[in-house]
Amino acid sequence: MNITFCCTDTKAQPWLDGLRAAFPDASVEVWESGAPQADHAVVWAPPQQFLDEQQALKGLFNIGAGVDALLKLRLPPGVKVVRLDDAGMSVQMAEYVCHAVIRHFREFDGYEADVKAGKWSYRKPRDRQDFSIGVMGLGVLGERVARALRVFDFPVLGWSRTPKAIEGVVTHSGEAGFDTFLSDCRVLVNLLPLTPDTRDILNRDTLGRLKPGAYLINVARGAHLVEADLLALLESGQMAGAMLDVFRTEPLPAEHPFWTHPKITVTPHTSARTLRDESIAQIAGKIRALEAGQPVAGVVDPVRGY
Ligand code: NDP
Ligand code: OXD
């Protein structure tokens, strides 16, 4: 078997070592132009040239959960695009979102500023029942996040394309459920995949339908958010703040207003990192299943876009 590795911004050697250990009889090499045809590829944001040259691929294994960068490309005929299923990401996402929610709810930024100014001050406890949190996207990551938030007794709502049942979470689905979902949220967490249906979904209209003083946590993709609309809603006081991990341009350009905005906290696309060992083990299992003609979890539907 021939496995090729083509991952932008990724140190190749540890991945090659792990994949070679999992498949001692296979050839596992970093892709270069003109390389022999491979059976499977392990990829992150590969160039179009890679796919144009590797037309015999059976499996294209993305080392992340989001496949938007991959689905923009022309794919080899019949190839299965396979995403990472959790592989240690959902617990990280739950940590990040719970941290963001609690930091905002408990006003820890304000306490930090007071302490820096040598001030011993109290803020009035907020009403938890008035802090309903809506999770957009109830897939592998969104469901874990919704369940984690319930542990702190916040009212939690969820929104997905098709109906879902999650204990303790009020769920809505599709276009029909979107308005009720939005109007019941004080905090909005975005965990949707980036597809033609979800691009720009966080905009002046949708964010404006949240409860007054709303807070946004975007951990999915930068292109979900119309950045100028968020700035306008923060300026008008309609929204209270945002914690953002993803941006339309990454790295976030030096002159971007988000860096220094007093109501925005930014992190560098780090809310749920790909964990190498877990990912190699998962991809190896999926390659074996595919080779054996068995069903493989996490196969992407290119028409649906995720
Ligand atoms: P999944 O594919 O498992 O889940 C996607 C969810 O979104 C599903 O519940 C799906 O509905 C819902 N959905 C899709 N389209 C629509 C729509 N048009 N309207 C309403 N709901 C919709 O994805 P994951 O949970 O694994 O990951 C989500 C995203 O998180 C990834 O695509 C990626 O972009 C981002 N991500 C970000 C990371 C970071 O570090 N910042 C790390 C990892 C992922 P249904 O259940 O009905 O299919
Ligand atoms: C992913 C990501 O999609 O890291 O996995 O953003």
Short mmCIF file of N, CA and C in Angstrom, two decimals, residues 16-109:
data_model
loop_
_atom_site.label_atom_id
_atom_site.label_comp_id
_atom_site.label_asym_id
_atom_site.label_seq_id
_atom_site.Cartn_x
_atom_site.Cartn_y
_atom_site.Cartn_z
N LEU A 16 4.88 10.91 9.70
CA LEU A 16 5.41 9.79 8.90
C LEU A 16 5.81 8.65 9.83
N ASP A 17 6.47 8.99 10.95
CA ASP A 17 6.90 7.95 11.90
C ASP A 17 5.68 7.16 12.40
N GLY A 18 4.63 7.90 12.78
CA GLY A 18 3.44 7.25 13.33
C GLY A 18 2.75 6.38 12.29
N LEU A 19 2.63 6.90 11.07
CA LEU A 19 1.94 6.13 10.02
C LEU A 19 2.77 4.91 9.61
N ARG A 20 4.10 5.07 9.59
CA ARG A 20 4.96 3.92 9.23
C ARG A 20 4.88 2.84 10.32
N ALA A 21 4.76 3.29 11.59
CA ALA A 21 4.64 2.30 12.68
C ALA A 21 3.31 1.56 12.55
N ALA A 22 2.26 2.27 12.11
CA ALA A 22 0.95 1.63 11.97
C ALA A 22 0.91 0.71 10.75
N PHE A 23 1.67 1.05 9.71
CA PHE A 23 1.67 0.26 8.46
C PHE A 23 3.10 -0.07 8.06
N PRO A 24 3.73 -1.04 8.77
CA PRO A 24 5.15 -1.31 8.51
C PRO A 24 5.43 -1.78 7.08
N ASP A 25 4.43 -2.36 6.42
CA ASP A 25 4.68 -2.86 5.06
C ASP A 25 4.36 -1.85 3.97
N ALA A 26 3.86 -0.69 4.38
CA ALA A 26 3.42 0.28 3.36
C ALA A 26 4.54 1.28 3.06
N SER A 27 4.42 1.94 1.91
CA SER A 27 5.30 3.07 1.64
C SER A 27 4.55 4.32 2.12
N VAL A 28 5.19 5.10 3.00
CA VAL A 28 4.56 6.31 3.53
C VAL A 28 5.53 7.47 3.27
N GLU A 29 5.17 8.38 2.39
CA GLU A 29 6.10 9.45 2.00
C GLU A 29 5.39 10.79 1.93
N VAL A 30 6.18 11.85 2.11
CA VAL A 30 5.66 13.20 1.87
C VAL A 30 5.48 13.35 0.37
N TRP A 31 4.34 13.92 -0.03
CA TRP A 31 4.07 14.09 -1.46
C TRP A 31 5.00 15.13 -2.08
N GLU A 32 5.52 14.83 -3.25
CA GLU A 32 6.12 15.86 -4.09
C GLU A 32 5.64 15.65 -5.51
N SER A 33 5.67 16.72 -6.27
CA SER A 33 5.15 16.64 -7.63
C SER A 33 5.84 15.51 -8.39
N GLY A 34 5.07 14.71 -9.10
CA GLY A 34 5.63 13.59 -9.88
C GLY A 34 5.73 12.30 -9.09
N ALA A 35 5.32 12.32 -7.81
CA ALA A 35 5.39 11.10 -6.97
C ALA A 35 4.45 10.03 -7.55
N PRO A 36 4.75 8.72 -7.27
CA PRO A 36 3.86 7.67 -7.77
C PRO A 36 2.44 7.81 -7.20
N GLN A 37 1.49 7.17 -7.88
CA GLN A 37 0.09 7.23 -7.43
C GLN A 37 -0.04 6.54 -6.07
N ALA A 38 -0.72 7.19 -5.14
CA ALA A 38 -0.92 6.61 -3.80
C ALA A 38 -2.34 6.05 -3.69
N ASP A 39 -2.51 5.13 -2.71
CA ASP A 39 -3.84 4.57 -2.43
C ASP A 39 -4.62 5.50 -1.50
N HIS A 40 -3.90 6.07 -0.53
CA HIS A 40 -4.56 6.92 0.46
C HIS A 40 -3.69 8.15 0.71
N ALA A 41 -4.36 9.25 1.08
CA ALA A 41 -3.61 10.47 1.38
C ALA A 41 -4.05 11.02 2.73
N VAL A 42 -3.07 11.51 3.49
CA VAL A 42 -3.35 12.20 4.75
C VAL A 42 -3.08 13.67 4.46
N VAL A 43 -4.11 14.51 4.62
CA VAL A 43 -3.99 15.87 4.09
C VAL A 43 -4.50 16.94 5.03
N TRP A 44 -4.00 18.15 4.85
CA TRP A 44 -4.59 19.36 5.40
C TRP A 44 -4.34 20.48 4.38
N ALA A 45 -5.41 21.05 3.87
CA ALA A 45 -5.34 22.15 2.90
C ALA A 45 -4.31 21.88 1.80
N PRO A 46 -4.43 20.76 1.08
CA PRO A 46 -3.45 20.48 0.02
C PRO A 46 -3.68 21.39 -1.19
N PRO A 47 -2.66 21.57 -2.05
CA PRO A 47 -2.87 22.37 -3.25
C PRO A 47 -3.65 21.57 -4.30
N GLN A 48 -4.30 22.28 -5.23
CA GLN A 48 -5.06 21.61 -6.30
C GLN A 48 -4.14 20.67 -7.09
N GLN A 49 -2.89 21.09 -7.28
CA GLN A 49 -1.95 20.28 -8.07
C GLN A 49 -1.80 18.86 -7.49
N PHE A 50 -1.81 18.78 -6.16
CA PHE A 50 -1.70 17.48 -5.50
C PHE A 50 -2.84 16.56 -5.94
N LEU A 51 -4.07 17.08 -5.90
CA LEU A 51 -5.23 16.26 -6.26
C LEU A 51 -5.27 15.97 -7.75
N ASP A 52 -4.84 16.93 -8.54
CA ASP A 52 -4.81 16.71 -10.00
C ASP A 52 -3.84 15.58 -10.34
N GLU A 53 -2.74 15.49 -9.59
CA GLU A 53 -1.75 14.44 -9.89
C GLU A 53 -2.11 13.09 -9.27
N GLN A 54 -2.84 13.13 -8.12
CA GLN A 54 -3.12 11.88 -7.39
C GLN A 54 -4.55 11.42 -7.70
N GLN A 55 -4.76 10.95 -8.89
CA GLN A 55 -6.12 10.61 -9.37
C GLN A 55 -6.57 9.21 -8.94
N ALA A 56 -5.65 8.39 -8.38
CA ALA A 56 -6.05 7.01 -8.04
C ALA A 56 -6.39 6.85 -6.55
N LEU A 57 -6.51 7.97 -5.83
CA LEU A 57 -6.74 7.87 -4.38
C LEU A 57 -8.08 7.22 -4.07
N LYS A 58 -8.05 6.32 -3.05
CA LYS A 58 -9.32 5.75 -2.57
C LYS A 58 -9.81 6.55 -1.36
N GLY A 59 -8.88 6.96 -0.52
CA GLY A 59 -9.26 7.69 0.69
C GLY A 59 -8.45 8.96 0.84
N LEU A 60 -9.15 10.04 1.22
CA LEU A 60 -8.50 11.34 1.45
C LEU A 60 -8.80 11.66 2.91
N PHE A 61 -7.80 11.52 3.77
CA PHE A 61 -8.02 11.63 5.22
C PHE A 61 -7.59 13.01 5.71
N ASN A 62 -8.58 13.80 6.10
CA ASN A 62 -8.34 15.17 6.54
C ASN A 62 -7.89 15.14 8.00
N ILE A 63 -6.81 15.87 8.34
CA ILE A 63 -6.37 15.82 9.74
C ILE A 63 -7.05 16.92 10.58
N GLY A 64 -8.29 17.18 10.26
CA GLY A 64 -9.12 18.09 11.03
C GLY A 64 -10.56 17.65 10.88
N ALA A 65 -11.46 18.39 11.60
CA ALA A 65 -12.89 18.06 11.50
C ALA A 65 -13.55 18.78 10.33
N GLY A 66 -13.12 20.00 10.07
CA GLY A 66 -13.74 20.82 9.01
C GLY A 66 -13.11 20.50 7.66
N VAL A 67 -13.96 20.27 6.66
CA VAL A 67 -13.46 19.88 5.34
C VAL A 67 -13.71 20.98 4.30
N ASP A 68 -14.04 22.18 4.75
CA ASP A 68 -14.37 23.26 3.81
C ASP A 68 -13.22 23.55 2.84
N ALA A 69 -11.98 23.54 3.33
CA ALA A 69 -10.83 23.86 2.45
C ALA A 69 -10.67 22.78 1.39
N LEU A 70 -11.01 21.56 1.76
CA LEU A 70 -10.83 20.41 0.86
C LEU A 70 -11.92 20.39 -0.21
N LEU A 71 -13.15 20.67 0.22
CA LEU A 71 -14.28 20.58 -0.72
C LEU A 71 -14.30 21.72 -1.74
N LYS A 72 -13.44 22.73 -1.53
CA LYS A 72 -13.33 23.81 -2.53
C LYS A 72 -12.57 23.33 -3.77
N LEU A 73 -11.85 22.20 -3.60
CA LEU A 73 -10.95 21.73 -4.67
C LEU A 73 -11.66 20.72 -5.57
N ARG A 74 -11.06 20.48 -6.76
CA ARG A 74 -11.55 19.42 -7.66
C ARG A 74 -10.96 18.11 -7.15
N LEU A 75 -11.86 17.16 -6.80
CA LEU A 75 -11.38 15.93 -6.16
C LEU A 75 -11.24 14.80 -7.19
N PRO A 76 -10.34 13.83 -6.94
CA PRO A 76 -10.24 12.67 -7.84
C PRO A 76 -11.56 11.90 -7.86
N PRO A 77 -11.89 11.25 -8.97
CA PRO A 77 -13.19 10.57 -9.08
C PRO A 77 -13.29 9.43 -8.06
N GLY A 78 -14.43 9.35 -7.38
CA GLY A 78 -14.68 8.19 -6.50
C GLY A 78 -13.95 8.21 -5.17
N VAL A 79 -13.15 9.24 -4.89
CA VAL A 79 -12.39 9.24 -3.63
C VAL A 79 -13.35 9.48 -2.46
N LYS A 80 -13.07 8.81 -1.33
CA LYS A 80 -13.86 9.07 -0.11
C LYS A 80 -13.12 10.12 0.71
N VAL A 81 -13.80 11.22 1.02
CA VAL A 81 -13.21 12.25 1.89
C VAL A 81 -13.63 11.90 3.32
N VAL A 82 -12.64 11.75 4.19
CA VAL A 82 -12.93 11.30 5.56
C VAL A 82 -12.38 12.32 6.55
N ARG A 83 -13.23 12.77 7.46
CA ARG A 83 -12.85 13.77 8.45
C ARG A 83 -12.40 13.09 9.74
N LEU A 84 -11.74 13.84 10.63
CA LEU A 84 -11.47 13.31 11.97
C LEU A 84 -12.76 13.37 12.76
N ASP A 85 -13.04 12.29 13.45
CA ASP A 85 -14.22 12.24 14.34
C ASP A 85 -13.73 12.43 15.76
N ASP A 86 -13.81 13.60 16.25
CA ASP A 86 -13.42 13.88 17.63
C ASP A 86 -11.90 13.74 17.80
N ALA A 87 -11.40 12.53 17.97
CA ALA A 87 -9.95 12.29 18.13
C ALA A 87 -9.34 13.26 19.16
N GLY A 88 -10.06 13.46 20.26
CA GLY A 88 -9.55 14.33 21.33
C GLY A 88 -9.93 15.79 21.18
N MET A 89 -10.71 16.13 20.14
CA MET A 89 -11.06 17.54 19.92
C MET A 89 -12.26 18.00 20.74
N SER A 90 -13.23 17.09 20.96
CA SER A 90 -14.48 17.57 21.56
C SER A 90 -14.28 18.01 23.01
N VAL A 91 -13.38 17.33 23.73
CA VAL A 91 -13.16 17.75 25.13
C VAL A 91 -12.46 19.11 25.16
N GLN A 92 -11.56 19.34 24.20
CA GLN A 92 -10.89 20.66 24.14
C GLN A 92 -11.91 21.75 23.81
N MET A 93 -12.83 21.44 22.89
CA MET A 93 -13.83 22.43 22.51
C MET A 93 -14.74 22.73 23.71
N ALA A 94 -15.09 21.70 24.45
CA ALA A 94 -15.93 21.91 25.64
C ALA A 94 -15.19 22.78 26.66
N GLU A 95 -13.89 22.54 26.85
CA GLU A 95 -13.10 23.37 27.78
C GLU A 95 -13.13 24.83 27.35
N TYR A 96 -12.88 25.03 26.06
CA TYR A 96 -12.77 26.41 25.53
C TYR A 96 -14.09 27.15 25.70
N VAL A 97 -15.18 26.51 25.29
CA VAL A 97 -16.47 27.20 25.32
C VAL A 97 -16.92 27.42 26.77
N CYS A 98 -16.76 26.41 27.62
CA CYS A 98 -17.15 26.60 29.03
C CYS A 98 -16.32 27.73 29.65
N HIS A 99 -15.04 27.77 29.33
CA HIS A 99 -14.18 28.85 29.83
C HIS A 99 -14.73 30.21 29.38
N ALA A 100 -15.04 30.31 28.08
CA ALA A 100 -15.51 31.59 27.53
C ALA A 100 -16.82 32.02 28.18
N VAL A 101 -17.73 31.06 28.33
CA VAL A 101 -19.04 31.38 28.91
C VAL A 101 -18.88 31.81 30.37
N ILE A 102 -18.10 31.05 31.13
CA ILE A 102 -17.98 31.33 32.57
C ILE A 102 -17.23 32.64 32.80
N ARG A 103 -16.22 32.86 32.00
CA ARG A 103 -15.46 34.11 32.11
C ARG A 103 -16.38 35.33 31.89
N HIS A 104 -17.27 35.20 30.90
CA HIS A 104 -18.19 36.30 30.63
C HIS A 104 -19.27 36.39 31.72
N PHE A 105 -19.86 35.25 32.04
CA PHE A 105 -20.97 35.22 33.01
C PHE A 105 -20.52 35.75 34.38
N ARG A 106 -19.32 35.34 34.80
CA ARG A 106 -18.82 35.74 36.13
C ARG A 106 -18.04 37.05 36.10
N GLU A 107 -17.95 37.66 34.92
CA GLU A 107 -17.29 38.97 34.75
C GLU A 107 -15.82 38.95 35.21
N PHE A 108 -15.14 37.89 34.89
CA PHE A 108 -13.75 37.76 35.34
C PHE A 108 -12.82 38.80 34.70
N ASP A 109 -13.16 39.26 33.47
CA ASP A 109 -12.34 40.32 32.86
C ASP A 109 -12.39 41.59 33.71
#
